[in-house]
Coordinates of N, CA and C in Angstrom, one line a residue:
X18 N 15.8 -70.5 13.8 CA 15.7 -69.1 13.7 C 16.5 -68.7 12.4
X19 N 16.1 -68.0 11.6 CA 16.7 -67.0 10.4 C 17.4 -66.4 10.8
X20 N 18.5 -66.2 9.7 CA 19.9 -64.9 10.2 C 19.3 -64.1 9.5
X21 N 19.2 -63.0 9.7 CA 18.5 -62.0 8.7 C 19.8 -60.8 9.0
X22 N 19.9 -59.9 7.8 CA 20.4 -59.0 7.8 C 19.7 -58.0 8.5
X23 N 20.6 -56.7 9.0 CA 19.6 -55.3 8.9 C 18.9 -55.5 8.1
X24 N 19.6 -55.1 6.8 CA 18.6 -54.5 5.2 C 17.5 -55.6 5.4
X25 N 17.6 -57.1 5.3 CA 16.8 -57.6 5.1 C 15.5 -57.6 6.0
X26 N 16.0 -57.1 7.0 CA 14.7 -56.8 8.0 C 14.1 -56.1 7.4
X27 N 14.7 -54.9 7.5 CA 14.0 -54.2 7.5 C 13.0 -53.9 6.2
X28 N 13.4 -55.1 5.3 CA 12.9 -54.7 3.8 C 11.3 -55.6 4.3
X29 N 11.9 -57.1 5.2 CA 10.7 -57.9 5.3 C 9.7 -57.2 6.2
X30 N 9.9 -56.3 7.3 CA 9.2 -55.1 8.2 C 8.4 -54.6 7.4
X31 N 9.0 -53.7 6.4 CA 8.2 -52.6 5.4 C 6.9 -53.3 4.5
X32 N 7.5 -54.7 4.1 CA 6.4 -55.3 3.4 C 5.6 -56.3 4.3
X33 N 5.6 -56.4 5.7 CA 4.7 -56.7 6.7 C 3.7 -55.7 6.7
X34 N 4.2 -54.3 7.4 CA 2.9 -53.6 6.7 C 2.2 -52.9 5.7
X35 N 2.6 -53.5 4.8 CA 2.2 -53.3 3.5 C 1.4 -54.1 2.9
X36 N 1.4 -55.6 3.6 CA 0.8 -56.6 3.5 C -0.8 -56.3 4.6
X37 N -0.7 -55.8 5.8 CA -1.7 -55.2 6.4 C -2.1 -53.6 6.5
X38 N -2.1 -53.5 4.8 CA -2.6 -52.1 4.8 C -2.0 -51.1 5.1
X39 N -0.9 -50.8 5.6 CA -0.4 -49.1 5.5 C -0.4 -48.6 4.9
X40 N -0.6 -46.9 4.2 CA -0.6 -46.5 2.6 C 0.9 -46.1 2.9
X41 N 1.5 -45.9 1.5 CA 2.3 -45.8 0.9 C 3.1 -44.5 1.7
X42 N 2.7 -43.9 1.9 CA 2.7 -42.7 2.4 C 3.7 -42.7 3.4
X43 N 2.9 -43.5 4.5 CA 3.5 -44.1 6.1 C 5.0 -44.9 5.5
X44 N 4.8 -46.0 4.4 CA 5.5 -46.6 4.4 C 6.9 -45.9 3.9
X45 N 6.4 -45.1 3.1 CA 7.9 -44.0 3.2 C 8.2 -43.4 3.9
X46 N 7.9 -42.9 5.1 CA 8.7 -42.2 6.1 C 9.0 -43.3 6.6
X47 N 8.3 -44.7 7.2 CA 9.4 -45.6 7.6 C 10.5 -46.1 7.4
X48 N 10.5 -46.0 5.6 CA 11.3 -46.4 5.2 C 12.9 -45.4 5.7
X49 N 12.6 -44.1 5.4 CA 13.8 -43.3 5.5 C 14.0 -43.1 7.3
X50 N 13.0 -43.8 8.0 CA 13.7 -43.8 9.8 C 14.6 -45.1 9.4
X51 N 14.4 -46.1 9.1 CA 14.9 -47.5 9.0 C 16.5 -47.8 8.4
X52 N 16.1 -46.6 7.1 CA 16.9 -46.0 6.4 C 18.5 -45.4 7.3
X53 N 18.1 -44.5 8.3 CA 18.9 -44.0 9.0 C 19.4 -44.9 9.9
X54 N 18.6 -45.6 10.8 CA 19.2 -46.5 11.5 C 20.1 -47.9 10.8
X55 N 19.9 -48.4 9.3 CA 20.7 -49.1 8.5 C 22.2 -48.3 8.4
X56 N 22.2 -47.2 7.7 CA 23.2 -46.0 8.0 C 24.2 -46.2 9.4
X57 N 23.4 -46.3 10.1 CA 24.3 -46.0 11.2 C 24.8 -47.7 11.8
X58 N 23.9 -48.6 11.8 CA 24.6 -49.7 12.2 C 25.0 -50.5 11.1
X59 N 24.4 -50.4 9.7 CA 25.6 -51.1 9.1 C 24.2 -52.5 8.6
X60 N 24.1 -52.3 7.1 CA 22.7 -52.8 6.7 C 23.1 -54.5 6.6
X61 N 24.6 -54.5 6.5 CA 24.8 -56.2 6.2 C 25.1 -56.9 7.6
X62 N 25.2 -56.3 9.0 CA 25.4 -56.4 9.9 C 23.9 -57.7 10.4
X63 N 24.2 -58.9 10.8 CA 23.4 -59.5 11.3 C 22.3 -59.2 12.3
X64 N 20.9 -59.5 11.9 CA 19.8 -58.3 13.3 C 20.3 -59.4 14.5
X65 N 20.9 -60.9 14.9 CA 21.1 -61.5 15.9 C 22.0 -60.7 16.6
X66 N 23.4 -60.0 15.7 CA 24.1 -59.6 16.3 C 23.8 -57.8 17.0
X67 N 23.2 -57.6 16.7 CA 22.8 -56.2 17.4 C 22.6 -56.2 18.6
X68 N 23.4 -55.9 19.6 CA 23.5 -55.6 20.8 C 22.4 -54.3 21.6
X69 N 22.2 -54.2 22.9 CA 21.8 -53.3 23.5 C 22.3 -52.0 23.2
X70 N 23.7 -52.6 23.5 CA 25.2 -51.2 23.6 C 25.1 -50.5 22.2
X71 N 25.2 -51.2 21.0 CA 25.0 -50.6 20.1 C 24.0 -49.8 19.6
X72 N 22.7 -50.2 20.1 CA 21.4 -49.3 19.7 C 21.4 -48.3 20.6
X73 N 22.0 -48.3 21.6 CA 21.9 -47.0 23.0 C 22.8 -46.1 22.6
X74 N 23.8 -46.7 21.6 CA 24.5 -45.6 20.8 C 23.9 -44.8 19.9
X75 N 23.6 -45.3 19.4 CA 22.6 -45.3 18.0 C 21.4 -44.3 18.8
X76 N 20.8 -43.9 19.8 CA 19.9 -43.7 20.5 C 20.9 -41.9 20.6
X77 N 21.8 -41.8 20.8 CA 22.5 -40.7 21.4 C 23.3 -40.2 20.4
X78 N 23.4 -40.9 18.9 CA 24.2 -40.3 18.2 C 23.8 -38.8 17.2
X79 N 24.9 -38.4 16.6 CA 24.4 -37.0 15.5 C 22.9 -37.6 14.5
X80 N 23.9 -38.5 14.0 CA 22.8 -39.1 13.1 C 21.6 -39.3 13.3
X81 N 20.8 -39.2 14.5 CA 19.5 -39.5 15.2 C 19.1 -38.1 15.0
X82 N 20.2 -37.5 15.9 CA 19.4 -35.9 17.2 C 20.0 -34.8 16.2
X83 N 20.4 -34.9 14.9 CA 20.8 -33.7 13.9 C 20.8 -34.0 12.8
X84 N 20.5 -32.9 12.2 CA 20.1 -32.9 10.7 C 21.9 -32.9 10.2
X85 N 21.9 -33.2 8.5 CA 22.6 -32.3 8.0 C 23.3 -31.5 7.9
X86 N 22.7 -30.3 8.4 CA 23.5 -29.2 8.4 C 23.8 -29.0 9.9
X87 N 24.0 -29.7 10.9 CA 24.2 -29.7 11.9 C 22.8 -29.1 13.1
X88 N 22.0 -28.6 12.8 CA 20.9 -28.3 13.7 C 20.1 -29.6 14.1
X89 N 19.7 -29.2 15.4 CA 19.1 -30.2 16.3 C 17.7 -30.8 15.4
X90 N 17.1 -31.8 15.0 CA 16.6 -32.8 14.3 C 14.9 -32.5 15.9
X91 N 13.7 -32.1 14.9 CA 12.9 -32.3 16.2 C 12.7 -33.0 16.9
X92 N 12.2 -33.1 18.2 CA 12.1 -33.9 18.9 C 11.1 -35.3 18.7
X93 N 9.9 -34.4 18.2 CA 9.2 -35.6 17.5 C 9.7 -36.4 16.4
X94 N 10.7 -35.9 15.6 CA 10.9 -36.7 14.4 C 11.8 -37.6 15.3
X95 N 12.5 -37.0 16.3 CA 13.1 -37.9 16.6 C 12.4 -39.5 17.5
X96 N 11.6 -38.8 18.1 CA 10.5 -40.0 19.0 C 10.0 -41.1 17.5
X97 N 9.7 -40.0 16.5 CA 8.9 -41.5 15.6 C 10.2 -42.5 15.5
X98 N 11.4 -41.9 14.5 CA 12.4 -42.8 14.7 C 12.5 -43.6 15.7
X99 N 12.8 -43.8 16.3 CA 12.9 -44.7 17.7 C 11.7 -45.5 18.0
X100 N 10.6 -44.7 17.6 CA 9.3 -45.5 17.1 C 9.3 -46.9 16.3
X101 N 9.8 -46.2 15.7 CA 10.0 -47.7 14.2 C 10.6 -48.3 14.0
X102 N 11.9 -48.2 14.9 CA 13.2 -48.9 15.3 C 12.4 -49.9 16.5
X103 N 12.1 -49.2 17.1 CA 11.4 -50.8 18.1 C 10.1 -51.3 17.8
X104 N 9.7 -50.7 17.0 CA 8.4 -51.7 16.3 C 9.0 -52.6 15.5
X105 N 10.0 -52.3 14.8 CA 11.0 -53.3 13.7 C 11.2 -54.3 14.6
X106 N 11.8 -54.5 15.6 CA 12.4 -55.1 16.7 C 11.5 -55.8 17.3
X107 N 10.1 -55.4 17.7 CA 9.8 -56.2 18.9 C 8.5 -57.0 17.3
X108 N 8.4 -57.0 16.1 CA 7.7 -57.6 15.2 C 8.9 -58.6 14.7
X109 N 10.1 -58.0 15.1 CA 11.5 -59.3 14.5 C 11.3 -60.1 15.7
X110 N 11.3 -59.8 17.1 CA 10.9 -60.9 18.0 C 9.9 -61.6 18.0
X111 N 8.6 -61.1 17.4 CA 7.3 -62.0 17.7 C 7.2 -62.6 15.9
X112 N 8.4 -62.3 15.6 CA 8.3 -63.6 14.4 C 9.2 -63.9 14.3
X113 N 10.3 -64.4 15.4 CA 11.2 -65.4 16.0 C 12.7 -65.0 15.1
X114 N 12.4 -63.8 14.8 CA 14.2 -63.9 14.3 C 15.2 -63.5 14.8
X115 N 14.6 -62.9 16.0 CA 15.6 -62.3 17.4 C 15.0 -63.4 18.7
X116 N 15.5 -63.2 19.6 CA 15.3 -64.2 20.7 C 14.8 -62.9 21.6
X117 N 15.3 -61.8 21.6 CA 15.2 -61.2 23.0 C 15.7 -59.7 22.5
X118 N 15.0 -58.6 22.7 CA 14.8 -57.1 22.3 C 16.2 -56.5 22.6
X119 N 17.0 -56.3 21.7 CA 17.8 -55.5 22.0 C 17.9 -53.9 22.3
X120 N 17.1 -53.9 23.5 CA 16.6 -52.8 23.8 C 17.2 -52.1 25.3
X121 N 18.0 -50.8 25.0 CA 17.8 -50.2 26.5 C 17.1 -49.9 27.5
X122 N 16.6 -50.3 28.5 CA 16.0 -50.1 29.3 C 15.3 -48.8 29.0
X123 N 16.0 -48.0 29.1 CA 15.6 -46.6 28.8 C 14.8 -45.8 27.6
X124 N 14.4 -46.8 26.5 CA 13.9 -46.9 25.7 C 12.6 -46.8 25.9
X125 N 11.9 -45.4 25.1 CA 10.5 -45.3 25.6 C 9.5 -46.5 24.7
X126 N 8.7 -47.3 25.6 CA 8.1 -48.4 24.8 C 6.7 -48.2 24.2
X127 N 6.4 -47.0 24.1 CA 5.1 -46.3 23.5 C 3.7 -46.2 24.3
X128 N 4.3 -46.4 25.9 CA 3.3 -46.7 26.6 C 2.9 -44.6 27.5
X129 N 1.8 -44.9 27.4 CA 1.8 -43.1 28.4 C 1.9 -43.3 29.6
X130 N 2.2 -42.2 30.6 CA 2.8 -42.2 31.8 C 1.3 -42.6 32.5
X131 N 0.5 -42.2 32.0 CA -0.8 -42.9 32.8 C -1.2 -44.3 32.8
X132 N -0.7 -44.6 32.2 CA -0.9 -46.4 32.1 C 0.5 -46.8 33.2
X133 N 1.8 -46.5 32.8 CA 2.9 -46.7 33.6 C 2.1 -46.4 35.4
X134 N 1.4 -45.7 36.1 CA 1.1 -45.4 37.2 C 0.1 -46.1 37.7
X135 N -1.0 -46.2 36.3 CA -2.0 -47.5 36.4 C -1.3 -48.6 36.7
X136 N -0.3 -49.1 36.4 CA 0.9 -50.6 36.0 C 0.8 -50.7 37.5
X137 N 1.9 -49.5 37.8 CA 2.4 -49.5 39.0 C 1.7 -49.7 40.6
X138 N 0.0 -49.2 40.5 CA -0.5 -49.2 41.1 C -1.1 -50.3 41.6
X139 N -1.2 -51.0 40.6 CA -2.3 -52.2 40.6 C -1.1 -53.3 41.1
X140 N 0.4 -53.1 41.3 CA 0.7 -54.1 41.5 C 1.9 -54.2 43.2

């Protein structure tokens, strides 16, 4: 397994899909969610060493849920973030540089509540 930095992830993330087509466009607002989450954990910080506890912080902190000037940050901006934070994450696990999602449970996984009840049902 690679030790990869944050920064470096997330540099090798951005040019994964860039390599499968995203316009430029997309790739700049990812960049500036990615952006914010490097900000907050710390871009030379190892992606092995990222913990649950620390992203659940990172999930609850200003820097997520407020702008700048201190007003509340939308809610959708805030869902994409968190969006591309675990797409980063679960494309770092399925190309072996993490072992296992450092993910809170409570982390919404992009699935809709109608499939969750479909899930539930069938089982």
């Amino acid at each position: 397994m690679t030790e990869m930095t944050i920064h470096e992830t997330t540099a090798a993330f951005i040019n994964h899909l860039r390599e499968n087509g995203k316009k430029e466009r997309t790739l700049y607002t990812y960049r500036k969610d990615l952006d914010l989450i490097e900000g907050y954990i710390g871009k030379d910080k190892k992606l092995q060493e990222l913990r649950i506890t620390q992203v659940g912080k990172f999930l609850k902190c200003d820097a997520l849920l407020k702008l700048g000037n201190g007003n509340a940050r939308a809610e959708r901006t805030v869902a994409k973030t968190i969006r591309v934070f675990r797409m980063m994450l679960v494309w770092a696990k399925d190309s072996g540089f993490i072992d296992e999602l450092p993910l809170p449970k409570s982390t919404p996984m992009g699935h809709s509540k109608q499939t969750e009840v479909t899930d539930a049902e069938q089982q």
